[in-house]
mmCIF file with all atom_site columns, C-alpha atoms in Angstrom:
data_model
loop_
_atom_site.group_PDB
_atom_site.id
_atom_site.type_symbol
_atom_site.label_atom_id
_atom_site.label_alt_id
_atom_site.label_comp_id
_atom_site.label_asym_id
_atom_site.label_entity_id
_atom_site.label_seq_id
_atom_site.pdbx_PDB_ins_code
_atom_site.Cartn_x
_atom_site.Cartn_y
_atom_site.Cartn_z
_atom_site.occupancy
_atom_site.B_iso_or_equiv
_atom_site.pdbx_formal_charge
_atom_site.auth_seq_id
_atom_site.auth_comp_id
_atom_site.auth_asym_id
_atom_site.auth_atom_id
_atom_site.pdbx_PDB_model_num
ATOM 1   C CA . MET A 1 1   ? 8.534   -27.388 20.037  1.00 53.00 ? 1   MET A CA 1
ATOM 2   C CA . THR A 1 2   ? 9.131   -24.029 21.701  1.00 66.00 ? 2   THR A CA 1
ATOM 3   C CA . ASP A 1 3   ? 12.569  -23.734 20.098  1.00 68.00 ? 3   ASP A CA 1
ATOM 4   C CA . ASN A 1 4   ? 11.102  -24.398 16.648  1.00 80.00 ? 4   ASN A CA 1
ATOM 5   C CA . ARG A 1 5   ? 8.466   -21.738 17.194  1.00 81.00 ? 5   ARG A CA 1
ATOM 6   C CA . ILE A 1 6   ? 11.093  -19.206 18.262  1.00 84.00 ? 6   ILE A CA 1
ATOM 7   C CA . ILE A 1 7   ? 13.195  -20.034 15.204  1.00 85.00 ? 7   ILE A CA 1
ATOM 8   C CA . ARG A 1 8   ? 10.174  -19.579 12.925  1.00 84.00 ? 8   ARG A CA 1
ATOM 9   C CA . ILE A 1 9   ? 9.363   -16.225 14.517  1.00 84.00 ? 9   ILE A CA 1
ATOM 10  C CA . LEU A 1 10  ? 12.957  -15.020 14.187  1.00 88.00 ? 10  LEU A CA 1
ATOM 11  C CA . THR A 1 11  ? 13.113  -16.233 10.578  1.00 89.00 ? 11  THR A CA 1
ATOM 12  C CA . THR A 1 12  ? 9.888   -14.401 9.755   1.00 88.00 ? 12  THR A CA 1
ATOM 13  C CA . LEU A 1 13  ? 11.143  -11.203 11.389  1.00 91.00 ? 13  LEU A CA 1
ATOM 14  C CA . CYS A 1 14  ? 14.366  -11.480 9.415   1.00 93.00 ? 14  CYS A CA 1
ATOM 15  C CA . ASP A 1 15  ? 12.392  -11.968 6.185   1.00 94.00 ? 15  ASP A CA 1
ATOM 16  C CA . PHE A 1 16  ? 10.252  -8.926  6.992   1.00 95.00 ? 16  PHE A CA 1
ATOM 17  C CA . LEU A 1 17  ? 13.367  -6.868  7.671   1.00 96.00 ? 17  LEU A CA 1
ATOM 18  C CA . ILE A 1 18  ? 14.917  -7.879  4.341   1.00 95.00 ? 18  ILE A CA 1
ATOM 19  C CA . LEU A 1 19  ? 11.681  -7.206  2.463   1.00 96.00 ? 19  LEU A CA 1
ATOM 20  C CA . ASN A 1 20  ? 11.300  -3.832  4.145   1.00 97.00 ? 20  ASN A CA 1
ATOM 21  C CA . ILE A 1 21  ? 14.809  -2.830  3.051   1.00 96.00 ? 21  ILE A CA 1
ATOM 22  C CA . LEU A 1 22  ? 14.122  -4.023  -0.501  1.00 96.00 ? 22  LEU A CA 1
ATOM 23  C CA . TRP A 1 23  ? 10.848  -2.122  -0.570  1.00 97.00 ? 23  TRP A CA 1
ATOM 24  C CA . LEU A 1 24  ? 12.459  1.108   0.663   1.00 96.00 ? 24  LEU A CA 1
ATOM 25  C CA . VAL A 1 25  ? 15.470  0.858   -1.667  1.00 96.00 ? 25  VAL A CA 1
ATOM 26  C CA . CYS A 1 26  ? 13.306  0.118   -4.704  1.00 96.00 ? 26  CYS A CA 1
ATOM 27  C CA . SER A 1 27  ? 10.983  3.000   -3.751  1.00 95.00 ? 27  SER A CA 1
ATOM 28  C CA . VAL A 1 28  ? 13.769  5.581   -3.374  1.00 91.00 ? 28  VAL A CA 1
ATOM 29  C CA . PRO A 1 29  ? 13.452  6.980   -6.921  1.00 87.00 ? 29  PRO A CA 1
ATOM 30  C CA . VAL A 1 30  ? 9.759   7.650   -5.995  1.00 90.00 ? 30  VAL A CA 1
ATOM 31  C CA . ILE A 1 31  ? 8.685   6.851   -9.550  1.00 94.00 ? 31  ILE A CA 1
ATOM 32  C CA . THR A 1 32  ? 9.235   3.153   -8.783  1.00 96.00 ? 32  THR A CA 1
ATOM 33  C CA . ALA A 1 33  ? 7.280   3.131   -5.503  1.00 95.00 ? 33  ALA A CA 1
ATOM 34  C CA . GLY A 1 34  ? 4.210   1.593   -7.142  1.00 95.00 ? 34  GLY A CA 1
ATOM 35  C CA . ALA A 1 35  ? 6.159   -1.333  -8.588  1.00 97.00 ? 35  ALA A CA 1
ATOM 36  C CA . SER A 1 36  ? 7.988   -1.784  -5.284  1.00 97.00 ? 36  SER A CA 1
ATOM 37  C CA . THR A 1 37  ? 4.717   -1.909  -3.341  1.00 97.00 ? 37  THR A CA 1
ATOM 38  C CA . THR A 1 38  ? 3.248   -4.404  -5.813  1.00 98.00 ? 38  THR A CA 1
ATOM 39  C CA . ALA A 1 39  ? 6.318   -6.619  -5.408  1.00 97.00 ? 39  ALA A CA 1
ATOM 40  C CA . LEU A 1 40  ? 6.039   -6.475  -1.619  1.00 97.00 ? 40  LEU A CA 1
ATOM 41  C CA . TYR A 1 41  ? 2.382   -7.521  -1.766  1.00 97.00 ? 41  TYR A CA 1
ATOM 42  C CA . SER A 1 42  ? 3.248   -10.308 -4.196  1.00 97.00 ? 42  SER A CA 1
ATOM 43  C CA . VAL A 1 43  ? 5.742   -11.826 -1.747  1.00 96.00 ? 43  VAL A CA 1
ATOM 44  C CA . MET A 1 44  ? 3.411   -11.359 1.229   1.00 96.00 ? 44  MET A CA 1
ATOM 45  C CA . PHE A 1 45  ? 0.604   -13.223 -0.533  1.00 96.00 ? 45  PHE A CA 1
ATOM 46  C CA . LYS A 1 46  ? 3.045   -16.084 -1.127  1.00 94.00 ? 46  LYS A CA 1
ATOM 47  C CA . ILE A 1 47  ? 4.148   -16.038 2.513   1.00 93.00 ? 47  ILE A CA 1
ATOM 48  C CA . ILE A 1 48  ? 0.522   -16.294 3.631   1.00 93.00 ? 48  ILE A CA 1
ATOM 49  C CA . LYS A 1 49  ? 0.037   -19.291 1.311   1.00 90.00 ? 49  LYS A CA 1
ATOM 50  C CA . LYS A 1 50  ? 3.439   -20.685 2.423   1.00 86.00 ? 50  LYS A CA 1
ATOM 51  C CA . GLU A 1 51  ? 4.770   -20.491 -1.148  1.00 82.00 ? 51  GLU A CA 1
ATOM 52  C CA . GLU A 1 52  ? 7.383   -17.781 -0.644  1.00 74.00 ? 52  GLU A CA 1
ATOM 53  C CA . GLY A 1 53  ? 10.582  -19.619 -1.669  1.00 79.00 ? 53  GLY A CA 1
ATOM 54  C CA . TYR A 1 54  ? 13.525  -17.220 -1.926  1.00 89.00 ? 54  TYR A CA 1
ATOM 55  C CA . ILE A 1 55  ? 12.031  -13.891 -0.893  1.00 93.00 ? 55  ILE A CA 1
ATOM 56  C CA . ILE A 1 56  ? 14.639  -11.654 -2.569  1.00 94.00 ? 56  ILE A CA 1
ATOM 57  C CA . LYS A 1 57  ? 14.304  -13.499 -5.871  1.00 94.00 ? 57  LYS A CA 1
ATOM 58  C CA . SER A 1 58  ? 10.495  -13.446 -5.614  1.00 95.00 ? 58  SER A CA 1
ATOM 59  C CA . PHE A 1 59  ? 10.469  -9.720  -4.835  1.00 97.00 ? 59  PHE A CA 1
ATOM 60  C CA . LEU A 1 60  ? 12.746  -8.769  -7.735  1.00 96.00 ? 60  LEU A CA 1
ATOM 61  C CA . LYS A 1 61  ? 10.843  -11.009 -10.150 1.00 96.00 ? 61  LYS A CA 1
ATOM 62  C CA . ALA A 1 62  ? 7.509   -9.440  -9.196  1.00 97.00 ? 62  ALA A CA 1
ATOM 63  C CA . PHE A 1 63  ? 9.094   -5.981  -9.393  1.00 97.00 ? 63  PHE A CA 1
ATOM 64  C CA . ARG A 1 64  ? 10.230  -6.591  -12.981 1.00 96.00 ? 64  ARG A CA 1
ATOM 65  C CA . GLN A 1 65  ? 7.037   -8.299  -14.130 1.00 96.00 ? 65  GLN A CA 1
ATOM 66  C CA . ASN A 1 66  ? 4.684   -5.612  -12.826 1.00 97.00 ? 66  ASN A CA 1
ATOM 67  C CA . PHE A 1 67  ? 6.920   -2.584  -13.285 1.00 97.00 ? 67  PHE A CA 1
ATOM 68  C CA . LYS A 1 68  ? 5.203   -1.000  -16.289 1.00 96.00 ? 68  LYS A CA 1
ATOM 69  C CA . GLN A 1 69  ? 1.609   -1.335  -15.132 1.00 97.00 ? 69  GLN A CA 1
ATOM 70  C CA . SER A 1 70  ? 2.349   -0.427  -11.509 1.00 97.00 ? 70  SER A CA 1
ATOM 71  C CA . THR A 1 71  ? 4.388   2.617   -12.507 1.00 97.00 ? 71  THR A CA 1
ATOM 72  C CA . ILE A 1 72  ? 1.753   3.966   -14.888 1.00 96.00 ? 72  ILE A CA 1
ATOM 73  C CA . ILE A 1 73  ? -0.972  3.627   -12.245 1.00 95.00 ? 73  ILE A CA 1
ATOM 74  C CA . TRP A 1 74  ? 1.306   5.096   -9.558  1.00 95.00 ? 74  TRP A CA 1
ATOM 75  C CA . LEU A 1 75  ? 2.038   8.136   -11.747 1.00 95.00 ? 75  LEU A CA 1
ATOM 76  C CA . LEU A 1 76  ? -1.676  8.559   -12.472 1.00 93.00 ? 76  LEU A CA 1
ATOM 77  C CA . LEU A 1 77  ? -2.426  8.593   -8.736  1.00 90.00 ? 77  LEU A CA 1
ATOM 78  C CA . ILE A 1 78  ? 0.437   10.984  -7.962  1.00 91.00 ? 78  ILE A CA 1
ATOM 79  C CA . GLY A 1 79  ? -0.475  13.233  -10.888 1.00 91.00 ? 79  GLY A CA 1
ATOM 80  C CA . THR A 1 80  ? -4.123  13.370  -9.840  1.00 88.00 ? 80  THR A CA 1
ATOM 81  C CA . GLY A 1 81  ? -3.102  14.166  -6.266  1.00 86.00 ? 81  GLY A CA 1
ATOM 82  C CA . CYS A 1 82  ? -0.841  17.002  -7.435  1.00 89.00 ? 82  CYS A CA 1
ATOM 83  C CA . ILE A 1 83  ? -3.601  18.471  -9.602  1.00 88.00 ? 83  ILE A CA 1
ATOM 84  C CA . VAL A 1 84  ? -6.067  18.321  -6.707  1.00 83.00 ? 84  VAL A CA 1
ATOM 85  C CA . GLY A 1 85  ? -3.541  19.977  -4.395  1.00 83.00 ? 85  GLY A CA 1
ATOM 86  C CA . TYR A 1 86  ? -2.825  22.734  -6.914  1.00 84.00 ? 86  TYR A CA 1
ATOM 87  C CA . ASP A 1 87  ? -6.520  23.372  -7.552  1.00 79.00 ? 87  ASP A CA 1
ATOM 88  C CA . TRP A 1 88  ? -7.138  23.557  -3.792  1.00 78.00 ? 88  TRP A CA 1
ATOM 89  C CA . TYR A 1 89  ? -4.350  26.114  -3.396  1.00 80.00 ? 89  TYR A CA 1
ATOM 90  C CA . ILE A 1 90  ? -5.690  28.276  -6.246  1.00 80.00 ? 90  ILE A CA 1
ATOM 91  C CA . ALA A 1 91  ? -9.277  28.015  -4.986  1.00 74.00 ? 91  ALA A CA 1
ATOM 92  C CA . VAL A 1 92  ? -8.550  29.145  -1.423  1.00 72.00 ? 92  VAL A CA 1
ATOM 93  C CA . THR A 1 93  ? -5.731  31.609  -2.178  1.00 75.00 ? 93  THR A CA 1
ATOM 94  C CA . TYR A 1 94  ? -6.753  33.492  -5.285  1.00 71.00 ? 94  TYR A CA 1
ATOM 95  C CA . ILE A 1 95  ? -10.384 32.744  -6.075  1.00 68.00 ? 95  ILE A CA 1
ATOM 96  C CA . LYS A 1 96  ? -11.355 33.070  -2.383  1.00 65.00 ? 96  LYS A CA 1
ATOM 97  C CA . LEU A 1 97  ? -13.918 30.285  -2.449  1.00 65.00 ? 97  LEU A CA 1
ATOM 98  C CA . ASN A 1 98  ? -15.392 29.005  0.807   1.00 69.00 ? 98  ASN A CA 1
ATOM 99  C CA . ARG A 1 99  ? -12.494 27.186  2.458   1.00 72.00 ? 99  ARG A CA 1
ATOM 100 C CA . GLN A 1 100 ? -14.716 24.785  4.414   1.00 76.00 ? 100 GLN A CA 1
ATOM 101 C CA . ILE A 1 101 ? -16.573 23.580  1.323   1.00 78.00 ? 101 ILE A CA 1
ATOM 102 C CA . ILE A 1 102 ? -13.340 23.255  -0.652  1.00 78.00 ? 102 ILE A CA 1
ATOM 103 C CA . ASN A 1 103 ? -11.709 21.316  2.191   1.00 77.00 ? 103 ASN A CA 1
ATOM 104 C CA . ILE A 1 104 ? -14.625 18.873  2.302   1.00 81.00 ? 104 ILE A CA 1
ATOM 105 C CA . LEU A 1 105 ? -14.444 18.337  -1.467  1.00 82.00 ? 105 LEU A CA 1
ATOM 106 C CA . VAL A 1 106 ? -10.675 17.871  -1.388  1.00 79.00 ? 106 VAL A CA 1
ATOM 107 C CA . ALA A 1 107 ? -10.937 15.478  1.578   1.00 80.00 ? 107 ALA A CA 1
ATOM 108 C CA . GLY A 1 108 ? -13.433 13.396  -0.393  1.00 82.00 ? 108 GLY A CA 1
ATOM 109 C CA . ILE A 1 109 ? -11.109 13.245  -3.400  1.00 82.00 ? 109 ILE A CA 1
ATOM 110 C CA . ILE A 1 110 ? -8.141  12.338  -1.186  1.00 81.00 ? 110 ILE A CA 1
ATOM 111 C CA . ILE A 1 111 ? -10.112 9.492   0.413   1.00 83.00 ? 111 ILE A CA 1
ATOM 112 C CA . PHE A 1 112 ? -11.049 8.326   -3.090  1.00 82.00 ? 112 PHE A CA 1
ATOM 113 C CA . LEU A 1 113 ? -7.374  8.359   -4.152  1.00 83.00 ? 113 LEU A CA 1
ATOM 114 C CA . LEU A 1 114 ? -6.234  6.616   -0.971  1.00 85.00 ? 114 LEU A CA 1
ATOM 115 C CA . TRP A 1 115 ? -8.822  3.897   -1.502  1.00 87.00 ? 115 TRP A CA 1
ATOM 116 C CA . GLY A 1 116 ? -7.403  3.312   -4.973  1.00 85.00 ? 116 GLY A CA 1
ATOM 117 C CA . TRP A 1 117 ? -3.820  3.410   -3.694  1.00 88.00 ? 117 TRP A CA 1
ATOM 118 C CA . ILE A 1 118 ? -4.492  0.872   -0.932  1.00 92.00 ? 118 ILE A CA 1
ATOM 119 C CA . PHE A 1 119 ? -6.188  -1.702  -3.157  1.00 95.00 ? 119 PHE A CA 1
ATOM 120 C CA . VAL A 1 120 ? -4.798  -1.332  -6.686  1.00 96.00 ? 120 VAL A CA 1
ATOM 121 C CA . PHE A 1 121 ? -1.260  -2.610  -6.055  1.00 97.00 ? 121 PHE A CA 1
ATOM 122 C CA . PRO A 1 122 ? -2.401  -5.789  -4.266  1.00 97.00 ? 122 PRO A CA 1
ATOM 123 C CA . LEU A 1 123 ? -4.720  -6.378  -7.232  1.00 96.00 ? 123 LEU A CA 1
ATOM 124 C CA . ILE A 1 124 ? -1.810  -6.076  -9.662  1.00 97.00 ? 124 ILE A CA 1
ATOM 125 C CA . ALA A 1 125 ? 0.133   -8.547  -7.513  1.00 96.00 ? 125 ALA A CA 1
ATOM 126 C CA . CYS A 1 126 ? -2.698  -11.103 -7.738  1.00 95.00 ? 126 CYS A CA 1
ATOM 127 C CA . PHE A 1 127 ? -4.335  -10.676 -11.130 1.00 94.00 ? 127 PHE A CA 1
ATOM 128 C CA . GLU A 1 128 ? -3.587  -9.881  -14.752 1.00 92.00 ? 128 GLU A CA 1
ATOM 129 C CA . ASN A 1 129 ? -5.780  -7.211  -16.308 1.00 93.00 ? 129 ASN A CA 1
ATOM 130 C CA . THR A 1 130 ? -5.723  -3.935  -18.212 1.00 94.00 ? 130 THR A CA 1
ATOM 131 C CA . ILE A 1 131 ? -4.824  -0.700  -16.450 1.00 94.00 ? 131 ILE A CA 1
ATOM 132 C CA . LYS A 1 132 ? -8.386  0.552   -16.847 1.00 93.00 ? 132 LYS A CA 1
ATOM 133 C CA . ASN A 1 133 ? -9.870  -2.581  -15.289 1.00 94.00 ? 133 ASN A CA 1
ATOM 134 C CA . MET A 1 134 ? -7.283  -2.630  -12.503 1.00 94.00 ? 134 MET A CA 1
ATOM 135 C CA . ILE A 1 135 ? -8.274  0.869   -11.447 1.00 92.00 ? 135 ILE A CA 1
ATOM 136 C CA . LYS A 1 136 ? -11.988 0.091   -11.745 1.00 93.00 ? 136 LYS A CA 1
ATOM 137 C CA . ASN A 1 137 ? -11.678 -3.154  -9.785  1.00 94.00 ? 137 ASN A CA 1
ATOM 138 C CA . ALA A 1 138 ? -9.626  -1.449  -7.074  1.00 93.00 ? 138 ALA A CA 1
ATOM 139 C CA . PHE A 1 139 ? -12.798 0.449   -6.173  1.00 90.00 ? 139 PHE A CA 1
ATOM 140 C CA . LEU A 1 140 ? -15.457 -2.166  -6.941  1.00 92.00 ? 140 LEU A CA 1
ATOM 141 C CA . ILE A 1 141 ? -14.011 -5.421  -5.577  1.00 92.00 ? 141 ILE A CA 1
ATOM 142 C CA . PRO A 1 142 ? -13.339 -4.147  -2.018  1.00 91.00 ? 142 PRO A CA 1
ATOM 143 C CA . ILE A 1 143 ? -16.918 -2.846  -1.848  1.00 90.00 ? 143 ILE A CA 1
ATOM 144 C CA . SER A 1 144 ? -18.155 -6.411  -2.385  1.00 90.00 ? 144 SER A CA 1
ATOM 145 C CA . GLN A 1 145 ? -16.284 -7.396  0.795   1.00 91.00 ? 145 GLN A CA 1
ATOM 146 C CA . LEU A 1 146 ? -16.781 -4.118  2.642   1.00 91.00 ? 146 LEU A CA 1
ATOM 147 C CA . PRO A 1 147 ? -16.135 -5.279  6.247   1.00 93.00 ? 147 PRO A CA 1
ATOM 148 C CA . TYR A 1 148 ? -12.646 -6.497  5.333   1.00 94.00 ? 148 TYR A CA 1
ATOM 149 C CA . ALA A 1 149 ? -11.990 -3.342  3.323   1.00 93.00 ? 149 ALA A CA 1
ATOM 150 C CA . VAL A 1 150 ? -12.983 -1.162  6.277   1.00 92.00 ? 150 VAL A CA 1
ATOM 151 C CA . ILE A 1 151 ? -10.687 -3.145  8.596   1.00 94.00 ? 151 ILE A CA 1
ATOM 152 C CA . ILE A 1 152 ? -7.757  -2.579  6.230   1.00 94.00 ? 152 ILE A CA 1
ATOM 153 C CA . ILE A 1 153 ? -8.414  1.145   5.895   1.00 92.00 ? 153 ILE A CA 1
ATOM 154 C CA . LEU A 1 154 ? -8.888  1.669   9.641   1.00 92.00 ? 154 LEU A CA 1
ATOM 155 C CA . PHE A 1 155 ? -5.757  -0.341  10.419  1.00 94.00 ? 155 PHE A CA 1
ATOM 156 C CA . ASP A 1 156 ? -3.694  1.726   7.963   1.00 92.00 ? 156 ASP A CA 1
ATOM 157 C CA . ILE A 1 157 ? -5.103  5.001   9.283   1.00 90.00 ? 157 ILE A CA 1
ATOM 158 C CA . VAL A 1 158 ? -4.350  4.041   12.898  1.00 92.00 ? 158 VAL A CA 1
ATOM 159 C CA . CYS A 1 159 ? -0.786  2.995   12.037  1.00 92.00 ? 159 CYS A CA 1
ATOM 160 C CA . ILE A 1 160 ? 0.015   6.106   10.006  1.00 90.00 ? 160 ILE A CA 1
ATOM 161 C CA . GLY A 1 161 ? -1.958  8.463   12.250  1.00 90.00 ? 161 GLY A CA 1
ATOM 162 C CA . GLY A 1 162 ? -0.238  7.047   15.322  1.00 92.00 ? 162 GLY A CA 1
ATOM 163 C CA . THR A 1 163 ? 3.131   7.725   13.729  1.00 92.00 ? 163 THR A CA 1
ATOM 164 C CA . LEU A 1 164 ? 2.242   11.344  12.957  1.00 90.00 ? 164 LEU A CA 1
ATOM 165 C CA . TYR A 1 165 ? 0.619   12.011  16.354  1.00 90.00 ? 165 TYR A CA 1
ATOM 166 C CA . ASN A 1 166 ? 3.517   14.032  17.780  1.00 91.00 ? 166 ASN A CA 1
ATOM 167 C CA . TYR A 1 167 ? 7.273   14.461  17.474  1.00 91.00 ? 167 TYR A CA 1
ATOM 168 C CA . ARG A 1 168 ? 8.021   11.525  19.770  1.00 92.00 ? 168 ARG A CA 1
ATOM 169 C CA . THR A 1 169 ? 5.781   9.091   17.894  1.00 92.00 ? 169 THR A CA 1
ATOM 170 C CA . LEU A 1 170 ? 7.230   10.421  14.640  1.00 92.00 ? 170 LEU A CA 1
ATOM 171 C CA . PHE A 1 171 ? 10.760  9.689   15.862  1.00 93.00 ? 171 PHE A CA 1
ATOM 172 C CA . TYR A 1 172 ? 10.020  6.142   17.010  1.00 93.00 ? 172 TYR A CA 1
ATOM 173 C CA . GLY A 1 173 ? 7.700   5.596   14.070  1.00 92.00 ? 173 GLY A CA 1
ATOM 174 C CA . SER A 1 174 ? 10.488  6.508   11.652  1.00 93.00 ? 174 SER A CA 1
ATOM 175 C CA . ILE A 1 175 ? 12.659  3.809   13.194  1.00 93.00 ? 175 ILE A CA 1
ATOM 176 C CA . PHE A 1 176 ? 9.800   1.314   13.022  1.00 93.00 ? 176 PHE A CA 1
ATOM 177 C CA . TRP A 1 177 ? 8.880   2.066   9.395   1.00 93.00 ? 177 TRP A CA 1
ATOM 178 C CA . SER A 1 178 ? 12.488  2.066   8.223   1.00 92.00 ? 178 SER A CA 1
ATOM 179 C CA . SER A 1 179 ? 13.149  -1.331  9.793   1.00 92.00 ? 179 SER A CA 1
ATOM 180 C CA . ILE A 1 180 ? 10.075  -3.555  9.603   1.00 94.00 ? 180 ILE A CA 1
ATOM 181 C CA . GLY A 1 181 ? 6.961   -1.362  9.602   1.00 93.00 ? 181 GLY A CA 1
ATOM 182 C CA . GLY A 1 182 ? 6.212   -1.374  5.884   1.00 94.00 ? 182 GLY A CA 1
ATOM 183 C CA . SER A 1 183 ? 6.485   -5.147  5.631   1.00 96.00 ? 183 SER A CA 1
ATOM 184 C CA . LEU A 1 184 ? 4.372   -5.688  8.730   1.00 95.00 ? 184 LEU A CA 1
ATOM 185 C CA . LEU A 1 185 ? 1.647   -3.326  7.512   1.00 96.00 ? 185 LEU A CA 1
ATOM 186 C CA . VAL A 1 186 ? 1.512   -4.997  4.104   1.00 97.00 ? 186 VAL A CA 1
ATOM 187 C CA . TYR A 1 187 ? 1.492   -8.452  5.717   1.00 96.00 ? 187 TYR A CA 1
ATOM 188 C CA . VAL A 1 188 ? -1.538  -7.618  7.867   1.00 96.00 ? 188 VAL A CA 1
ATOM 189 C CA . ASN A 1 189 ? -3.230  -5.962  4.886   1.00 96.00 ? 189 ASN A CA 1
ATOM 190 C CA . SER A 1 190 ? -2.509  -9.042  2.773   1.00 96.00 ? 190 SER A CA 1
ATOM 191 C CA . ILE A 1 191 ? -4.295  -11.332 5.236   1.00 96.00 ? 191 ILE A CA 1
ATOM 192 C CA . PHE A 1 192 ? -7.535  -9.404  4.726   1.00 96.00 ? 192 PHE A CA 1
ATOM 193 C CA . MET A 1 193 ? -6.845  -8.711  1.037   1.00 95.00 ? 193 MET A CA 1
ATOM 194 C CA . SER A 1 194 ? -6.679  -12.473 0.487   1.00 94.00 ? 194 SER A CA 1
ATOM 195 C CA . LYS A 1 195 ? -10.180 -12.804 1.902   1.00 94.00 ? 195 LYS A CA 1
ATOM 196 C CA . ILE A 1 196 ? -11.423 -9.983  -0.343  1.00 94.00 ? 196 ILE A CA 1
ATOM 197 C CA . PHE A 1 197 ? -9.867  -11.468 -3.487  1.00 94.00 ? 197 PHE A CA 1
ATOM 198 C CA . GLU A 1 198 ? -10.686 -15.120 -2.776  1.00 91.00 ? 198 GLU A CA 1
ATOM 199 C CA . PRO A 1 199 ? -14.074 -15.159 -4.601  1.00 88.00 ? 199 PRO A CA 1
ATOM 200 C CA . TYR A 1 200 ? -12.381 -13.779 -7.744  1.00 87.00 ? 200 TYR A CA 1
ATOM 201 C CA . ARG A 1 201 ? -9.434  -16.178 -7.973  1.00 79.00 ? 201 ARG A CA 1
#
């Protein structure tokens, strides 16, 4: 019994390592990061339901199927973030507006974008819909299950914030994220995402 449990744990860790490598490799061009993240969520949802099959095949299939929609939404998020960053720079450098007020406004927009980024790709992995409705639902559906949404956001913030805490955590965090961290984060997120999406399946 103990041996079987150890084998299952080692197999899962190996799967997470493979998925993490796939996710990183498919995200390298940056433009494909949205599709890569959607594919990772797609496989994780199957793992949670014990329907994963061949994980590499499942990942690549989800990557191809959701490439167009995920990429368009990813570029919209990146483009919006770049515009916000540029406007912030102009506002505080040349127009000389109150930096504190501008920072608060920009922080609010960034939180808004991060909310969309965290929830939209899992939605694409689970449901078929238009781009407009995907973006809208990425904000509305999590609100209907707010406690789970808050857990996901806090967990992600702690993980990323802990990595960026200092140079030492950044060093060890880089090793963690490049090996298994991305897969592990998405797996934990997927557990709570499944609870959020369950009423809409």
